[in-house]
GROMACS .gro file of C-alpha atoms in nm:
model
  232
    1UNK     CA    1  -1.705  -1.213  -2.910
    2UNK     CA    2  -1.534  -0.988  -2.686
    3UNK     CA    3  -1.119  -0.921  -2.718
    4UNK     CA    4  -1.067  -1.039  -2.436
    5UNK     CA    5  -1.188  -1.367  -2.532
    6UNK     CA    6  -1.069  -1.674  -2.666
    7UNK     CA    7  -1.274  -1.888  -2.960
    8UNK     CA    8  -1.147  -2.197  -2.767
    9UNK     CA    9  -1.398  -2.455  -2.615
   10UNK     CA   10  -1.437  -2.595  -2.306
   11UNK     CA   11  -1.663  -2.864  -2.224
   12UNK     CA   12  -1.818  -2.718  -1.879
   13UNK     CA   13  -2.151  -2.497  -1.882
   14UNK     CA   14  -2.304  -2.351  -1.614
   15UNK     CA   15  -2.303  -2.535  -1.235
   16UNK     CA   16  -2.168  -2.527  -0.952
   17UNK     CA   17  -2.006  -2.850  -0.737
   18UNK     CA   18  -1.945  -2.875  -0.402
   19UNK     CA   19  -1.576  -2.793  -0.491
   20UNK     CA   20  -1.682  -2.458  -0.651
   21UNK     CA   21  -1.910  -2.393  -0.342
   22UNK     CA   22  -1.639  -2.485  -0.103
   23UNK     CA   23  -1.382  -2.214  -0.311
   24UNK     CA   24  -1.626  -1.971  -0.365
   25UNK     CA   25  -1.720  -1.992   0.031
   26UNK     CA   26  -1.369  -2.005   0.155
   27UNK     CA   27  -1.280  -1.691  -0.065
   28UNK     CA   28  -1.579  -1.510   0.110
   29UNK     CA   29  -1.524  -1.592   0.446
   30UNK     CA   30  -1.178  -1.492   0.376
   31UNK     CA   31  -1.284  -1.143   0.266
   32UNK     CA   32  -1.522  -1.109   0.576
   33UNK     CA   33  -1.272  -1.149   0.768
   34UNK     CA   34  -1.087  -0.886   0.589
   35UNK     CA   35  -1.366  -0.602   0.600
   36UNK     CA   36  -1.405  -0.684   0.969
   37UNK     CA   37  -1.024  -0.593   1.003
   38UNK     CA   38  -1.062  -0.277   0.791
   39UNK     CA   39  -1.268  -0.147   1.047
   40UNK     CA   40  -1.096  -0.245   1.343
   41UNK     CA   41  -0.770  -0.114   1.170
   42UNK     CA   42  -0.930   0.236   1.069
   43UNK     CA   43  -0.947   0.309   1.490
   44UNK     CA   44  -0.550   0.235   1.471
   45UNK     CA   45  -0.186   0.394   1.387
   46UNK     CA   46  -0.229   0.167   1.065
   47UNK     CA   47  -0.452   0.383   0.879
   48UNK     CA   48  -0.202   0.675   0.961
   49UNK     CA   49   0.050   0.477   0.804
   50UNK     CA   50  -0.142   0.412   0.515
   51UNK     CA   51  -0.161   0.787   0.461
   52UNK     CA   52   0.214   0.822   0.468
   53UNK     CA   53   0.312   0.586   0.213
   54UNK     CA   54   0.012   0.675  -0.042
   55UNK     CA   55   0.129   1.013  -0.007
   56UNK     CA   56   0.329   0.998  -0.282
   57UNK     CA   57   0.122   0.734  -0.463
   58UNK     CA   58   0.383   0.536  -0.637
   59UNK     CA   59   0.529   0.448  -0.300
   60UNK     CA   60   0.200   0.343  -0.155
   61UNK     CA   61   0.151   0.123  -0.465
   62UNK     CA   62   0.494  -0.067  -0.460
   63UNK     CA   63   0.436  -0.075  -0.109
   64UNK     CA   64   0.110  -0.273  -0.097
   65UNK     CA   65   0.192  -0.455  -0.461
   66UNK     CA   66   0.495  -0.622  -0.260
   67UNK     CA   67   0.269  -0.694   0.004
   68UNK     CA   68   0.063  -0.871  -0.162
   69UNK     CA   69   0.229  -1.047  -0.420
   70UNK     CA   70   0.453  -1.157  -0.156
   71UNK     CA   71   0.192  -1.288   0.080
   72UNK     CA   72  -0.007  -1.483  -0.212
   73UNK     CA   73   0.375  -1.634  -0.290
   74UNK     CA   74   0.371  -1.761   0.037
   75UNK     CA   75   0.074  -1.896   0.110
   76UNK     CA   76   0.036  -2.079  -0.216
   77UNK     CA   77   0.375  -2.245  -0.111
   78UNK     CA   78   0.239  -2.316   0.204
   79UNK     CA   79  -0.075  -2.520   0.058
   80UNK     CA   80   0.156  -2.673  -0.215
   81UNK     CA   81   0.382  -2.786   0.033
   82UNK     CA   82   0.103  -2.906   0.276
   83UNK     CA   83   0.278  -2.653   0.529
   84UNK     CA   84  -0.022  -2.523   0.704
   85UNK     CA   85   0.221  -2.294   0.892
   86UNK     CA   86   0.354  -2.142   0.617
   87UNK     CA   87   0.054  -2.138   0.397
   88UNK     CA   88  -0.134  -1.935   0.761
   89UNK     CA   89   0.165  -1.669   0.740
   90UNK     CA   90   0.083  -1.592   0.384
   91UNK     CA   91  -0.251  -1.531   0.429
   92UNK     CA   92  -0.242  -1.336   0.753
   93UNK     CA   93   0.006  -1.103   0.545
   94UNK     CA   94  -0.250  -1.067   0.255
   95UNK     CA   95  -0.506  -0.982   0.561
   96UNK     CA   96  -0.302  -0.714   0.678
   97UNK     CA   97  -0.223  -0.569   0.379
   98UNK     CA   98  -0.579  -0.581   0.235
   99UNK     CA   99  -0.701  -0.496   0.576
  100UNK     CA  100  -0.442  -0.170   0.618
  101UNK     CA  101  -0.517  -0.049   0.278
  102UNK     CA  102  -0.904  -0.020   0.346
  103UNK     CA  103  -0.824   0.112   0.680
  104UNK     CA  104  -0.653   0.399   0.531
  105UNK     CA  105  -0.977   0.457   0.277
  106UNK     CA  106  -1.212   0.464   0.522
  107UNK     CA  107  -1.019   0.671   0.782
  108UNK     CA  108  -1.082   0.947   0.608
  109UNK     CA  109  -1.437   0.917   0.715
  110UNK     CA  110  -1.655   0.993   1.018
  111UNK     CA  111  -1.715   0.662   1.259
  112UNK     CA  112  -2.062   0.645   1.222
  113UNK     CA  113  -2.068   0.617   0.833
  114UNK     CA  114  -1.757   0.353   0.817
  115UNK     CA  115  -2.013   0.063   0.877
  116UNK     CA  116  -2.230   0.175   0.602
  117UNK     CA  117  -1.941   0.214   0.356
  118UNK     CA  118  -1.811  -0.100   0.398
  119UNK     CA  119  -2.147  -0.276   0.358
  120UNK     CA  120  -2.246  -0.050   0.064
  121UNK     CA  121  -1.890  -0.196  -0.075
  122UNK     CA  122  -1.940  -0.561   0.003
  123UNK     CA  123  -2.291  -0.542  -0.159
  124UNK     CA  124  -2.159  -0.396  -0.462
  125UNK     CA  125  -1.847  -0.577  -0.470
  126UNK     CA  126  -2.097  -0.938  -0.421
  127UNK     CA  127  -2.318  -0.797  -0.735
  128UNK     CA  128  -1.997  -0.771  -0.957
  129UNK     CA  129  -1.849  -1.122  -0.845
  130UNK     CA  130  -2.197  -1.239  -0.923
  131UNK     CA  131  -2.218  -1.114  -1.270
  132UNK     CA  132  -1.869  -1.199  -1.365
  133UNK     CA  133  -1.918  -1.523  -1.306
  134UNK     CA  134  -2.273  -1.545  -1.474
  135UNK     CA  135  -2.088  -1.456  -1.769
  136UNK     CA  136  -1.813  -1.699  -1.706
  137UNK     CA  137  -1.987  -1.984  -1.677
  138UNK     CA  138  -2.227  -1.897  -1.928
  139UNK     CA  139  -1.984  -1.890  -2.196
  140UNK     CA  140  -1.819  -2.237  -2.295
  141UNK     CA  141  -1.504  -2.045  -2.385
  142UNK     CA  142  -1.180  -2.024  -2.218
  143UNK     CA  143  -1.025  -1.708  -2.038
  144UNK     CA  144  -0.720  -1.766  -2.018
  145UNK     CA  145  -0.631  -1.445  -2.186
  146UNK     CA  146  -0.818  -1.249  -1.971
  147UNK     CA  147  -0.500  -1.361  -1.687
  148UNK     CA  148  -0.295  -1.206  -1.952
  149UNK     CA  149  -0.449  -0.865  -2.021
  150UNK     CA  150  -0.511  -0.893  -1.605
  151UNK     CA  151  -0.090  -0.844  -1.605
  152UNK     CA  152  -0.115  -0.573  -1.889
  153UNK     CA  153  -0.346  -0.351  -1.704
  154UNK     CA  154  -0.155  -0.364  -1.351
  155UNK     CA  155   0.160  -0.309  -1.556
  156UNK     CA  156   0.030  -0.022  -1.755
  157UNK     CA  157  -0.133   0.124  -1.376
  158UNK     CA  158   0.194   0.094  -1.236
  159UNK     CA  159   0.337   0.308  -1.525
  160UNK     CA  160   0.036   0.550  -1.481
  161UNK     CA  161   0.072   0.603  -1.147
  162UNK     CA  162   0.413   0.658  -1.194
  163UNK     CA  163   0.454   0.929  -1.411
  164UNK     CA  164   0.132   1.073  -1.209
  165UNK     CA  165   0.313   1.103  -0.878
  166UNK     CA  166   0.588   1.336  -1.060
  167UNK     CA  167   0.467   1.454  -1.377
  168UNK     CA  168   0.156   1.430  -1.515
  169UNK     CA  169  -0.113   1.402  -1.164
  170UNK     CA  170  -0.392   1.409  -1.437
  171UNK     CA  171  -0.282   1.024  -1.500
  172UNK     CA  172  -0.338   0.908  -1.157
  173UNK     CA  173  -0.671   0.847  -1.187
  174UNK     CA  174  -0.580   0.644  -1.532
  175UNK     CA  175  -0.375   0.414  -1.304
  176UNK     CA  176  -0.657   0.332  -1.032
  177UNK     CA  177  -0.867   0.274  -1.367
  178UNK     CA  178  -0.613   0.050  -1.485
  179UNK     CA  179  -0.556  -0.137  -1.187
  180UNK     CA  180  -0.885  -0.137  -1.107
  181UNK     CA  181  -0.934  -0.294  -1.446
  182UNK     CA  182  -0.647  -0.543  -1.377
  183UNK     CA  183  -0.830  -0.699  -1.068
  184UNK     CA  184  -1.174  -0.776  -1.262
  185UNK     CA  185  -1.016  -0.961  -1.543
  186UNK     CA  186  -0.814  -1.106  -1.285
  187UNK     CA  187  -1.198  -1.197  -1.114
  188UNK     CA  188  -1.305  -1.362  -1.472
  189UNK     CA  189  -0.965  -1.556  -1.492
  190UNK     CA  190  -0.984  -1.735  -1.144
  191UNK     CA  191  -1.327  -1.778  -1.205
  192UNK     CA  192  -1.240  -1.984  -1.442
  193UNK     CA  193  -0.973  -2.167  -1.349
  194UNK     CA  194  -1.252  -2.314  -1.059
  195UNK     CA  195  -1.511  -2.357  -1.371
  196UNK     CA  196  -1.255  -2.578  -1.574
  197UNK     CA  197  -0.963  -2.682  -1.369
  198UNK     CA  198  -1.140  -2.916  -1.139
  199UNK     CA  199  -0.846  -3.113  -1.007
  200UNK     CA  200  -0.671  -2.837  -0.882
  201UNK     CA  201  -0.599  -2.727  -0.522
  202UNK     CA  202  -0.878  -2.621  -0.354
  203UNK     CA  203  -0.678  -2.408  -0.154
  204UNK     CA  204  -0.477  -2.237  -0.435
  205UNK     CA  205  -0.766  -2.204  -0.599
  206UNK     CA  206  -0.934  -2.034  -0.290
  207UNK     CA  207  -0.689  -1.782  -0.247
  208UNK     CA  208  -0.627  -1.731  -0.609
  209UNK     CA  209  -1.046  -1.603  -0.599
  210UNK     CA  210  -0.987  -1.408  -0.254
  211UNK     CA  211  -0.700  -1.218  -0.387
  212UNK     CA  212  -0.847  -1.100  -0.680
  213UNK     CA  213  -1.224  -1.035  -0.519
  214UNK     CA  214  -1.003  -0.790  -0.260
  215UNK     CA  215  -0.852  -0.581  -0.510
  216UNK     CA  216  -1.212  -0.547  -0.679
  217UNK     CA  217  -1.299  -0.435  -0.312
  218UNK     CA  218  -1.061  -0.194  -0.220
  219UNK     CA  219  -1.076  -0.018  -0.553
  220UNK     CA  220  -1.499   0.006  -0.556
  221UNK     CA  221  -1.443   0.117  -0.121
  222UNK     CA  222  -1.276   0.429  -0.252
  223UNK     CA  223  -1.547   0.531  -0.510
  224UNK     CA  224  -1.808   0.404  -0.246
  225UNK     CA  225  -1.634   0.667  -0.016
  226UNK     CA  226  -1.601   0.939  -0.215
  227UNK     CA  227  -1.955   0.909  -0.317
  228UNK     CA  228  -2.116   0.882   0.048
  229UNK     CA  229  -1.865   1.186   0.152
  230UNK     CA  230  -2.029   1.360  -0.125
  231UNK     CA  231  -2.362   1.303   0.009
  232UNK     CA  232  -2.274   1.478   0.377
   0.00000   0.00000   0.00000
């Protein structure tokens, strides 16, 4: 049994309801949506601005963290408050910030390879959500914990990247590692809360998955792009 794990029991297998389809299809339209934005955005000013604030990293972190923590806040008010207004201006802010952020990655690269990093990305990024939750609903174990050790490794990033972007730059990459980490586990957990929690939101439970399949994205764009730039 892994650490990350619990020895607790559920009572749900693997299988899928129309519930789970309807989150796990909601959370993927979302993102296609987003990667169709990342392009449009990388042919704008906003990828510039990306470049400015991750050019001392910290700032482009705490820039983009508040972002996006404050546009899930929102739009999980929205839904809980049946305020479809409020819930559509939290998500159009997690858009934009998801959106601007993979602008800026794939700026750096020529127009006619953009397409093909973004698809190499979504396929990749579709594999891993696949696998994570194979092994979610495979196991009749709760993960819980892995929510937990989700905030640990985003807190211990933050630090990271911190201390990188004055001190030590050899710990920047430790951060995106971190982070990077963060946003799997954070995959397995909402996985999981749509496995087990099955009278919850739909909604929350929708943007709960989108948020955390993003960050997955993002972080596996940049290796994507490094590695196709490689290949020029």
């Amino acid at each position: 049994m892994s650490s990350f794990e619990t020895p607790q029991k559920t009572d749900r297998g693997f299988g899928l309801s129309r519930r789970e389809v309807t989150v796990i299809g909601g959370a993927s339209g979302l993102m296609a949506v987003t990667i169709a934005l990342m392009y449009a955005f990388a042919m704008t000013p906003i990828a510039e601005v990306n470049q400015l604030v991750f050019s001392v990293p910290i700032v482009g972190v705490v820039v983009y963290g508040a972002a996006i923590t404050i546009g899930d806040l929102i739009a999980e008010r929205g839904v809980k408050n049946g305020n479809m207004g409020t819930a559509f201006l939290g998500m159009v802010i997690l858009q934009v910030a998801f959106a601007a952020f993979g602008a800026g990655v794939i700026a750096f690269a020529p127009p006619d390879l953009r397409v093909t990093i973004l698809g190499i990305t979504a396929v990749i990024t579709a594999i891993m959500m696949a696998l994570i939750s194979g092994y979610v609903y495979a196991r009749s174990i709760t993960f819980e914990h892995w929510g937990r050790f989700s905030t640990y490794a985003f807190i211990g990033g933050v630090i990271a990247i911190l201390v990188g972007s004055f001190v030590l730059p050899e710990l920047l990459l430790a951060g995106f590692a971190l982070i990077f980490l963060g946003f799997i586990l954070r995959l397995g957990y909402e996985i999981w809360q749509v496995r087990d929690n099955r009278n919850a939101s739909v909604g929350l439970q929708t943007i709960g998955v989108y948020v955390a399949v993003a960050g997955v994205f993002v972080h596996v764009l940049q290796l994507v792009r490094a590695y196709v730039l490689s290949q020029q």
